[in-house]
Coordinates of C-alpha atoms and ligand atoms in Angstrom, one line a residue:
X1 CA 14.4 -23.8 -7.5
X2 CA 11.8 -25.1 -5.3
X3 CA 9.2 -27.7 -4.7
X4 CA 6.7 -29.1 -1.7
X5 CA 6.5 -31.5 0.6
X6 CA 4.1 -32.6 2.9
X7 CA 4.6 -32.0 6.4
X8 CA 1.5 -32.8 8.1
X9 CA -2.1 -35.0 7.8
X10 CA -5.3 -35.0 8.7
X11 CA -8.1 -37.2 8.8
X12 CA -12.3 -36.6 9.9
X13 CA -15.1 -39.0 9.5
X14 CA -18.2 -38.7 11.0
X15 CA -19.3 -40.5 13.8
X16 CA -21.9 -42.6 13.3
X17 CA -21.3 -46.1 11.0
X18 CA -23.6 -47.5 8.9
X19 CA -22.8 -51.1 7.5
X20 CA -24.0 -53.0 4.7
X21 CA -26.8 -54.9 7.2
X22 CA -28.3 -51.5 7.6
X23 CA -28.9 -50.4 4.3
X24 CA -30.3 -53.9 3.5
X25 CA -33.5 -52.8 5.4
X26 CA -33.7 -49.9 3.9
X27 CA -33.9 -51.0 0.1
X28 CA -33.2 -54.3 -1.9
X29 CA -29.8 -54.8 -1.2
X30 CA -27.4 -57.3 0.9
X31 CA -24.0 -57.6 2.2
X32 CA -23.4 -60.3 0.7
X33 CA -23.7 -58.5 -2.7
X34 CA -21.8 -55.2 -1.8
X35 CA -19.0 -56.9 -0.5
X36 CA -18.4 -58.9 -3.4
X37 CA -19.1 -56.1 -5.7
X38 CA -17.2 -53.6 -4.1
X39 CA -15.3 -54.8 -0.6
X40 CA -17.3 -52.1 1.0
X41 CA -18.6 -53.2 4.4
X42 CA -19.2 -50.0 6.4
X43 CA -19.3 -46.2 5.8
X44 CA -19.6 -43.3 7.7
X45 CA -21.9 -41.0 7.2
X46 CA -23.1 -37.4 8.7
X47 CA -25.6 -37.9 11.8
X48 CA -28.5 -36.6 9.8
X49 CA -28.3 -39.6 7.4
X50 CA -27.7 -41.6 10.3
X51 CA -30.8 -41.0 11.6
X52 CA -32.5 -40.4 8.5
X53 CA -31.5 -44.3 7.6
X54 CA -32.7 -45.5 11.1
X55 CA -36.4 -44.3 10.5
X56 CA -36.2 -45.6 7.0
X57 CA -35.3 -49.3 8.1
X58 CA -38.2 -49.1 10.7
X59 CA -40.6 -47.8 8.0
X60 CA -43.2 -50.0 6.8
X61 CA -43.4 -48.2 3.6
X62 CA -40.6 -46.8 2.7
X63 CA -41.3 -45.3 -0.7
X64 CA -43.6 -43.0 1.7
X65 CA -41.5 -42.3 4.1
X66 CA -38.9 -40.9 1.0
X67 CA -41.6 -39.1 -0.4
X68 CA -42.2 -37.4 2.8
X69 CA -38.4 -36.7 3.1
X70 CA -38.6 -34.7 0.0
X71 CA -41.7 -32.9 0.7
X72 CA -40.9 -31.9 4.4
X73 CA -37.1 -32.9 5.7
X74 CA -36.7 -34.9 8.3
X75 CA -38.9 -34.6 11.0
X76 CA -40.4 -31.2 9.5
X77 CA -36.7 -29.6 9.6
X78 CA -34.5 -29.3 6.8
X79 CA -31.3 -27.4 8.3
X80 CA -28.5 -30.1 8.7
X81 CA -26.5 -30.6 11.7
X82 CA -23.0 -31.2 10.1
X83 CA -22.1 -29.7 6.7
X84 CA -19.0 -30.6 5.0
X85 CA -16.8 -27.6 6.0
X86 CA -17.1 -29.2 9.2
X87 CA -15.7 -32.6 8.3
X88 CA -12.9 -30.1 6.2
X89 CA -12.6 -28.0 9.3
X90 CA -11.5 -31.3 11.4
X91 CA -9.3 -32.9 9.2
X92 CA -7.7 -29.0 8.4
X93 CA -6.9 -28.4 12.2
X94 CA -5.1 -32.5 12.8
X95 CA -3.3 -31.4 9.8
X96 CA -1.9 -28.4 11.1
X97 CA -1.5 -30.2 14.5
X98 CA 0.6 -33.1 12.9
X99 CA 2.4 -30.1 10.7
X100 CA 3.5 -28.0 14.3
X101 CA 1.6 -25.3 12.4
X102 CA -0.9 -22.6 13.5
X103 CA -3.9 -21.4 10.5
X104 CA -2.3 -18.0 10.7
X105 CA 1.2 -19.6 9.6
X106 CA -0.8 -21.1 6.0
X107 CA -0.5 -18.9 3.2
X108 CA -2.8 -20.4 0.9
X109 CA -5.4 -22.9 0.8
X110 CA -6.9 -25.4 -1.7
X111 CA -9.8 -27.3 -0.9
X112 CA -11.7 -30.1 -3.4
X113 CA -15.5 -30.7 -2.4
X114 CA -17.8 -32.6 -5.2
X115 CA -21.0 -31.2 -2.7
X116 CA -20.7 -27.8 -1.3
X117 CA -22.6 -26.4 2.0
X118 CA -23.8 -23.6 -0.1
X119 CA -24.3 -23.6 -4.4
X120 CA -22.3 -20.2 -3.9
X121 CA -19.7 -19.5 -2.1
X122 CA -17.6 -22.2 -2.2
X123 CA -16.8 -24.6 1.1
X124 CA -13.1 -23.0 1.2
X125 CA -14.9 -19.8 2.4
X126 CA -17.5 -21.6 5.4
X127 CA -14.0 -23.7 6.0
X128 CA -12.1 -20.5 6.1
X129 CA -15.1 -19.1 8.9
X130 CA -14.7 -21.6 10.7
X131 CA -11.1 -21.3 10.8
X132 CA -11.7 -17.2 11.4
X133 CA -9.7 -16.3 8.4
X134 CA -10.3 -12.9 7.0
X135 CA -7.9 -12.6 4.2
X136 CA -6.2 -15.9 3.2
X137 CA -6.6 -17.1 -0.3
X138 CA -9.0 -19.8 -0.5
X139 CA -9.3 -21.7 -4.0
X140 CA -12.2 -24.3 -4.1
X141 CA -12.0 -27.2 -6.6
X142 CA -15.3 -29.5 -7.8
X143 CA -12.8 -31.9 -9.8
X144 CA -15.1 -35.4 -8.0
X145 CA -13.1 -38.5 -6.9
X146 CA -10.2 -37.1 -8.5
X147 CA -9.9 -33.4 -6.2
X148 CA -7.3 -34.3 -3.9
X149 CA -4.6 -35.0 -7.0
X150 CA -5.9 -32.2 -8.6
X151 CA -5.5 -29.8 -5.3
X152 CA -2.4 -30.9 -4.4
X153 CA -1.2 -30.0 -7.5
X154 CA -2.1 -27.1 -7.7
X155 CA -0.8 -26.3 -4.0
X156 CA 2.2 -28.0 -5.2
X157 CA 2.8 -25.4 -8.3
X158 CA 1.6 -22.3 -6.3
X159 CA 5.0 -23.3 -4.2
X160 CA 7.3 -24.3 -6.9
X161 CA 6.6 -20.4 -8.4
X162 CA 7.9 -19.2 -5.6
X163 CA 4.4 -17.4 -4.9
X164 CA 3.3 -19.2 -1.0
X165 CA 5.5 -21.3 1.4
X166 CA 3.1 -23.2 3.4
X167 CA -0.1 -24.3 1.6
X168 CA -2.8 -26.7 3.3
X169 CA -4.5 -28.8 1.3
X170 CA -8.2 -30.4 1.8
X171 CA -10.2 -33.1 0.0
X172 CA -13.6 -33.0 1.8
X173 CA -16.8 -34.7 0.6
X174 CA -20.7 -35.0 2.6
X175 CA -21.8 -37.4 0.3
X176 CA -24.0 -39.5 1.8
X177 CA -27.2 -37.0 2.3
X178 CA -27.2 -36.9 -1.6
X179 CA -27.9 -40.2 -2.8
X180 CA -31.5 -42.1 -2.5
X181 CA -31.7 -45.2 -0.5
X182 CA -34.5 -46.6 -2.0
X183 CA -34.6 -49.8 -5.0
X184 CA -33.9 -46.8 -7.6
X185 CA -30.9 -45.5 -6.2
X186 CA -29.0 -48.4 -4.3
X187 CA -26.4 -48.3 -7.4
X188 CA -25.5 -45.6 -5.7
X189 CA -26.4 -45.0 -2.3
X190 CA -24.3 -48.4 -1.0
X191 CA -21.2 -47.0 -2.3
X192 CA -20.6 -43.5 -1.4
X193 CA -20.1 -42.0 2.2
X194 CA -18.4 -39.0 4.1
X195 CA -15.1 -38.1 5.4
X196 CA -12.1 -35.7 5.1
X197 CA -8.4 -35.3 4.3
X198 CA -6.1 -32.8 4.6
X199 CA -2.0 -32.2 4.2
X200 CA 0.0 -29.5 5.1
X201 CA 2.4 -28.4 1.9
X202 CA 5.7 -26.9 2.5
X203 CA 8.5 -25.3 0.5
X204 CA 11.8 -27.1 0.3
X205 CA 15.1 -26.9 -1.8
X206 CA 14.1 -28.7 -4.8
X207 CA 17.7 -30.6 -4.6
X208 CA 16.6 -32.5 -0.9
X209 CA 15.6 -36.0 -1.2
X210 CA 11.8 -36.2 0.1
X211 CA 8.7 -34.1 -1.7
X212 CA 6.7 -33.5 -3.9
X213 CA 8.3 -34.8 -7.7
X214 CA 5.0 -35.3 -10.2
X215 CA 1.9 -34.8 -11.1
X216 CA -0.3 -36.0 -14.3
X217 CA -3.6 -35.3 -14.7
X218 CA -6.2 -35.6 -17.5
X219 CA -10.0 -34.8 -18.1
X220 CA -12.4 -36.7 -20.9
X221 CA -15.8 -35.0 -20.5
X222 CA -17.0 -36.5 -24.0
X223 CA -18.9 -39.2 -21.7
X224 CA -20.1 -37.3 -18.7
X225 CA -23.4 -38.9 -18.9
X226 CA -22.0 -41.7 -17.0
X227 CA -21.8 -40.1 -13.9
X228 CA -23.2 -36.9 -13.4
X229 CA -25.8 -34.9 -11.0
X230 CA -28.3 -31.9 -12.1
X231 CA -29.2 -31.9 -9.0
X232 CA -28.9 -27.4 -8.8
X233 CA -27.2 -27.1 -11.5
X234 CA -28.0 -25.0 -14.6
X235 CA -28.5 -27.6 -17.2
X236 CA -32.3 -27.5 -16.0
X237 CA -34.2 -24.6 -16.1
X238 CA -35.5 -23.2 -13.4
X239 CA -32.4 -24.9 -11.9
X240 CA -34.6 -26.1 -8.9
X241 CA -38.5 -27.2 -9.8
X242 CA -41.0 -29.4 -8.3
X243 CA -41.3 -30.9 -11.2
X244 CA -37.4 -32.0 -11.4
X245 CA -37.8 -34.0 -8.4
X246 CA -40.5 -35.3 -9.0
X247 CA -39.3 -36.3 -12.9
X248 CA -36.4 -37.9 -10.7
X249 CA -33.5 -35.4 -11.9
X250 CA -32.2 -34.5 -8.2
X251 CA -30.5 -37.6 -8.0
X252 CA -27.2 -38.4 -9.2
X253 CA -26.4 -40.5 -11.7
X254 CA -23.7 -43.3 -12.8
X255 CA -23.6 -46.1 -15.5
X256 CA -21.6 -48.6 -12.7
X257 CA -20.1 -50.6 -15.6
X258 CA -18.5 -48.1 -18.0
X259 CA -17.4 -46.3 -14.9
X260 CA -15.4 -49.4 -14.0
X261 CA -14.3 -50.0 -17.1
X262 CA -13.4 -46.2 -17.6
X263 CA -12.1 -46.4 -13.7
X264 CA -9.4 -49.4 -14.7
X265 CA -8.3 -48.3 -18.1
X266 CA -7.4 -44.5 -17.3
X267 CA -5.6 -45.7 -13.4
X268 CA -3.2 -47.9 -15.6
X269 CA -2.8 -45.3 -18.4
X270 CA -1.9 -42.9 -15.8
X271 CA 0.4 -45.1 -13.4
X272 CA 2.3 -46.1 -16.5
X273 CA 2.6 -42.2 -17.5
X274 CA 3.5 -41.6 -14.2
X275 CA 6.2 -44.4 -14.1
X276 CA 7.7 -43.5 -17.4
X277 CA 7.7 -39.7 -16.9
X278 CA 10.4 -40.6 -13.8
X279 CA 12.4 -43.4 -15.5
X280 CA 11.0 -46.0 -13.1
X281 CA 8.9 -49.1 -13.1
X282 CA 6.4 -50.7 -10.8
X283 CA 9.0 -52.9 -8.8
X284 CA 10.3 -49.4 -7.6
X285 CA 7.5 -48.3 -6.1
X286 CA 7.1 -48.6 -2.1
X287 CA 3.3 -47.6 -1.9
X288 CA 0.5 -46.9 -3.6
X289 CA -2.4 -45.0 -2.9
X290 CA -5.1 -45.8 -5.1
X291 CA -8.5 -43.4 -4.6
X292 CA -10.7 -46.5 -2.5
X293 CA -13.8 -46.8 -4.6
X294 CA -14.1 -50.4 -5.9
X295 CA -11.8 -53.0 -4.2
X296 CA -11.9 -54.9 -7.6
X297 CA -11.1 -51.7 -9.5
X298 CA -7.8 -51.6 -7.2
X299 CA -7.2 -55.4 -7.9
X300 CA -7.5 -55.6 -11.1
X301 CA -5.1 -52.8 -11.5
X302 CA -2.8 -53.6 -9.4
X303 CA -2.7 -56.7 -11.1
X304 CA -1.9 -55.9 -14.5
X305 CA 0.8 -53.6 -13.4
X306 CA 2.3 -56.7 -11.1
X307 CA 1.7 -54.6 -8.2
X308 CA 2.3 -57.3 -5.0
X309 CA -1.3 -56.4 -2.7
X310 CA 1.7 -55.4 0.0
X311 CA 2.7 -51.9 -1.9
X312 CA -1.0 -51.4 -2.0
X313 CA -3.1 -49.5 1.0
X314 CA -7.1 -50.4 1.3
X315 CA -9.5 -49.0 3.6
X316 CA -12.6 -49.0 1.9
X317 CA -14.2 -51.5 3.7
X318 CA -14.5 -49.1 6.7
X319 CA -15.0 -45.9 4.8
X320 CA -16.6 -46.5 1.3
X321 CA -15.9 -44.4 -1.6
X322 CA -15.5 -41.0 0.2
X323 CA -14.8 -39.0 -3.0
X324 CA -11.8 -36.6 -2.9
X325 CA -10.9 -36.9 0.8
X326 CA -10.1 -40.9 0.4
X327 CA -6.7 -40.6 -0.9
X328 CA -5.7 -38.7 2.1
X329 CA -7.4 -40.4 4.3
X330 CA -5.5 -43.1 3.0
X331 CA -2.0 -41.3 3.1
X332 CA -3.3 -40.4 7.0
X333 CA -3.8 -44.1 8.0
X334 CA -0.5 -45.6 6.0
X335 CA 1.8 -43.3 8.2
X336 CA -0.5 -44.1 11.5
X337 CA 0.2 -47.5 10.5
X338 CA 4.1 -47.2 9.8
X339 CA 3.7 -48.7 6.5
X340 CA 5.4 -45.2 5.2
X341 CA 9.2 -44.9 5.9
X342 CA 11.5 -42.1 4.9
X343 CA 12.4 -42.2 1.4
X344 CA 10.2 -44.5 0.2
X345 CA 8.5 -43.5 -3.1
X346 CA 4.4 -42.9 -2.7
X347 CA 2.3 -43.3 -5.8
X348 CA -1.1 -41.9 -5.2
X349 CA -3.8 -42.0 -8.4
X350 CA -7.3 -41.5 -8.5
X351 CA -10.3 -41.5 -11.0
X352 CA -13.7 -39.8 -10.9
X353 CA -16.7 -38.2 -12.5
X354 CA -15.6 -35.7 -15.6
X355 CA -14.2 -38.0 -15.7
X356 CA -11.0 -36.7 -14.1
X357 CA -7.8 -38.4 -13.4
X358 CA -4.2 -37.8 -12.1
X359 CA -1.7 -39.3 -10.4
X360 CA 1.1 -37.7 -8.4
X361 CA 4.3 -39.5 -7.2
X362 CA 6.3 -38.0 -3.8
X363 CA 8.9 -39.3 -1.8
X364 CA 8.6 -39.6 2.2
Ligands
ACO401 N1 -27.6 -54.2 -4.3 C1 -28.1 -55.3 -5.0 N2 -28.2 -55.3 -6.4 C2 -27.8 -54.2 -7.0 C3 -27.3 -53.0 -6.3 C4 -27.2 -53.1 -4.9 N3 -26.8 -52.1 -4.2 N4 -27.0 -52.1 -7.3 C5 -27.3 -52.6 -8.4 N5 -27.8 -53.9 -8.3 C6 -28.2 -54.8 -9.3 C7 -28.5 -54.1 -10.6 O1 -29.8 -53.6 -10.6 C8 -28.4 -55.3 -11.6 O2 -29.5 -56.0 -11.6 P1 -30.1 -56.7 -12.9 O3 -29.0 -57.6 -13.4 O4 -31.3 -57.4 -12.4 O5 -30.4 -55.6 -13.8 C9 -27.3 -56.1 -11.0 O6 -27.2 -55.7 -9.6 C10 -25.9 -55.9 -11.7 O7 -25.7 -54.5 -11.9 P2 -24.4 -54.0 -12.5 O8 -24.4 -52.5 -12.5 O9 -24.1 -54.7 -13.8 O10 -23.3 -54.6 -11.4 P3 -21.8 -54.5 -11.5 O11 -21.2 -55.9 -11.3 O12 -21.3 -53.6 -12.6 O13 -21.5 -53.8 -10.1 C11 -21.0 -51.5 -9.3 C12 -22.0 -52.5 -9.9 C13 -20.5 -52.0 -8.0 C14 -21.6 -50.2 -9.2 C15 -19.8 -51.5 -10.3 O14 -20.2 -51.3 -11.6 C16 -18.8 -50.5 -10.0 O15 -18.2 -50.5 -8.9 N6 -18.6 -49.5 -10.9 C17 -17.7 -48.4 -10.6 C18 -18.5 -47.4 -10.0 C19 -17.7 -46.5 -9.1 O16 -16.8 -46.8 -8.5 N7 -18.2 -45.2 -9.1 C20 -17.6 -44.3 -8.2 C21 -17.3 -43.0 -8.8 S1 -16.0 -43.0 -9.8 C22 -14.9 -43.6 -8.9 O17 -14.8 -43.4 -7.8 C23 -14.0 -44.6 -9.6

C-alpha cells in the first residue's frame, strides 16, 4: 500500500505588475472599490497585456482603441510573446529543482490550464516541448479555479495504483489576455491574472506519517451560465465568426453574486466533508489553503468554520485570482515563509467555474 507526497514546489508569475491605479485609467473602475470588493491590489499579468494596458490608459478613446485590438492585434501583430506553457514551464523546472529531480526522472505528468496556447493539443504537450519530452504521459485538465485539487488527485491516485512513482503536477493559467478592460468587462477584467504552480508527487509507504491522505471533489454544472466562456468553443456555430465578436460572445462571462454565494456555500460543504471523512475538526487543522479569489469569500468562510485568520494563507492582493495555479502558489509561498512545519496538517480547497470543487487534506 502506497500513497504520495509532495516533494518539491514551484512558483512563475510574470514580470510585469499591474495594480488597481492602472486599470482605473483604463475603464470605470477604482482601487478603492476592488480592494473592498475583493482585497485585490495588484496582479501580474503576461507582457503583452502589459503593454496592451499601457496604450489603453493613454488612449483618448478607448472603446476605439479595443475595437482596433480586435480587428488588428496589437500594433498590427497578433503572435504573443509568453503563452502559458511558458509560465507552466517555469514553475515545472523550480519544482523539480526544489524536488532534487531531473524531467527525465518524472513518470507522469498532470497539468490544469482553464486557457490553452493552442484549442488542440493540450498545454501538457507545448509544456512537455519545452521540457523536450518525447514520450512521457501528459494528461491535461480544463477543471477552472478548481484544477490544481483536481490534478493532484489524480497524480495522487495514479501513485497509490501502484502505476508511476514520481508524478509532477502543474496548475498553470494566462488569464489576463482574455478578459476586456473596457466599462463592459471590468466584472471581470480587475479580478483575474496570470501565474503558475507546480509540485513534485512522490511515492511513499502509505504507513509514514507525511503525504498525501484525501481528496473530495464535486461538480454541479446545472448553473454553468454563471461563469462560462464560448469564446472557441462549439456551443456556437461556426465556433469562431465575426459576427460572435462583434454580438459580444468572445468574452467570458460570470454572474459575480451567485458565484460568491455558490463560492462560500460549496468551500464549507467541502471543508466540513473533508473534516469529517478524517475524524477531525477545524481546531486541528494547522493551515489552510484556500484557492485566493475573493478575500471576503475566504473570510466569510473561515469564519463560519471558526477558522483563526493565523491557520489561513492570503496572497491575493499581489497576485489576484490566478485560476488553478493559486493554490500552489500559495503552498510555494507558505513553505518560503516557514509558516509550514513537518507534520502539520494542510487543508487546501478550491472552487471554480463548472462549477467544480474539491478539497484535499496532506500532512507536511
Ligand atoms: N469597478 C467598479 N464597479 C464595478 C466593477 C468594477 N471592477 N465591477 C462591477 N462593478 C459595479 C457593477 O456594475 C454594479 O453596479 P450597479 O450597482 O450600478 O449595477 C456594482 O459594481 C455592484 O456589482 P455587484 O456584482 O453586485 O458587486 P459585488 O458586491 O457582488 O462584487 C464581485 C462583485 C467582486 C465580482 C463579487 O461578486 C465576487 O467576488 N464574486 C465572486 C466572483 C469570483 O470570485 N469569481 C472567480 C471565479 S470562481 C472563483 O474563483 C471562486
Amino acid at each position: 500500500m502506497r500513497k504520495a507526497k509532495i516533494i518539491g514546489t514551484g512558483m512563475a508569475v510574470p514580470e510585469c505588475v499591474v495594480d488597481n491605479h492602472l486599470l482605473a485609467r483604463c475603464m470605470n473602475t477604482s482601487d478603492e472599490w476592488i480592494m473592498q470588493r475583493t482585497g485585490i491590489k495588484e496582479r501580474r499579468v503576461s507582457p503583452d497585456t502589459y503593454r496592451m494596458l499601457l496604450r489603453l490608459a493613454e488612449a483618448p478613446d478607448k472603446e476605439a482603441f479595443i475595437r482596433d485590438l480586435y480587428d488588428h492585434g496589437l500594433d498590427g501583430k497578433i503572435d504573443s510573446t509568453m503563452s502559458v506553457a511558458d509560465l507552466a514551464h517555469e514553475a515545472s523546472q523550480a519544482a523539480l529543482k526544489s524536488a532534487g529531480l531531473a524531467i527525465g526522472e518524472i513518470d507522469f505528468i498532470v497539468d490544469s490550464t482553464t486557457f490553452p496556447d493552442y484549442a488542440f493539443p493540450h498545454t501538457g504537450s507545448v509544456l512537455g516541448t519545452k521540457f523536450g519530452l518525447t514520450s512521457t504521459p501528459i494528461l491535461n485538465l480544463q477543471q477552472g479555479c478548481a484544477g490544481f485539487i483536481y490534478a493532484l488527485a489524480c497524480g495522487d491516485a495514479f501513485i497509490r495504483m501502484g502505476m508511476y512513482d514520481r508524478v509532477l503536477v502543474v496548475g498553470a493559467e494566462m488569464l489576463s489576455p482574455v478578459f476586456e478592460y473596457s466599462d463592459r468587462g471590468r466584472d471581470m477584467s480587475v479580478l483575474f491574472a496570470d501565474g503558475a504552480g507546480a509540485v513534485v508527487l512522490e511515492a511513499v509507504d502509505a504507513a509514514s506519517r507525511s503525504g498525501i491522505i484525501s481528496h473530495h471533489l464535486h461538480t454541479d454544472g446545472t448553473i454553468l451560465d454563471k461563469l462560462y466562456g464560448e469564446i472557441f468553443g462549439t456551443s456556437t456555430f461556426p465556433p469562431i465568426s465575426k459576427k460572435k465578436i462583434d454580438d459580444d460572445r468572445c468574452r467570458p462571462r460570470m454572474h459575480g453574486r451567485s458565484v460568491f454565494v455558490q463560492a462560500v456555500k460549496r468551500f464549507k460543504e467541502v471543508i466540513r466533508e473533508t473534516l469529517e471523512a478524517n475524524r477531525l475538526t477545524a481546531a486541528d487543522i494547522d493551515l489552510l489553503l484556500f484557492h485566493q479569489a475573493n478575500l471576503r469569500i475566504i473570510d466569510s468562510v473561515a469564519e463560519h468554520l471558526k477558522i483563526p485568520p493565523a491557520k489561513t494563507f492570503t496572497n491575493l492582493h499581489k497576485y489576484g485570482n490566478t485560476s488553478a495555479a493559486s493554490v500552489p502558489i500559495c503552498l510555494h509561498e507558505a513553505l518560503a515563509e516557514g509558516r509550514i512545519h513537518e507534520g502539520d496538517l494542510i487543508l487546501m480547497a478550491a472552487f471554480g467555474t463548472g462549477f467544480a470543487w474539491g478539497a484535499s487534506l496532506l500532512r507536511w
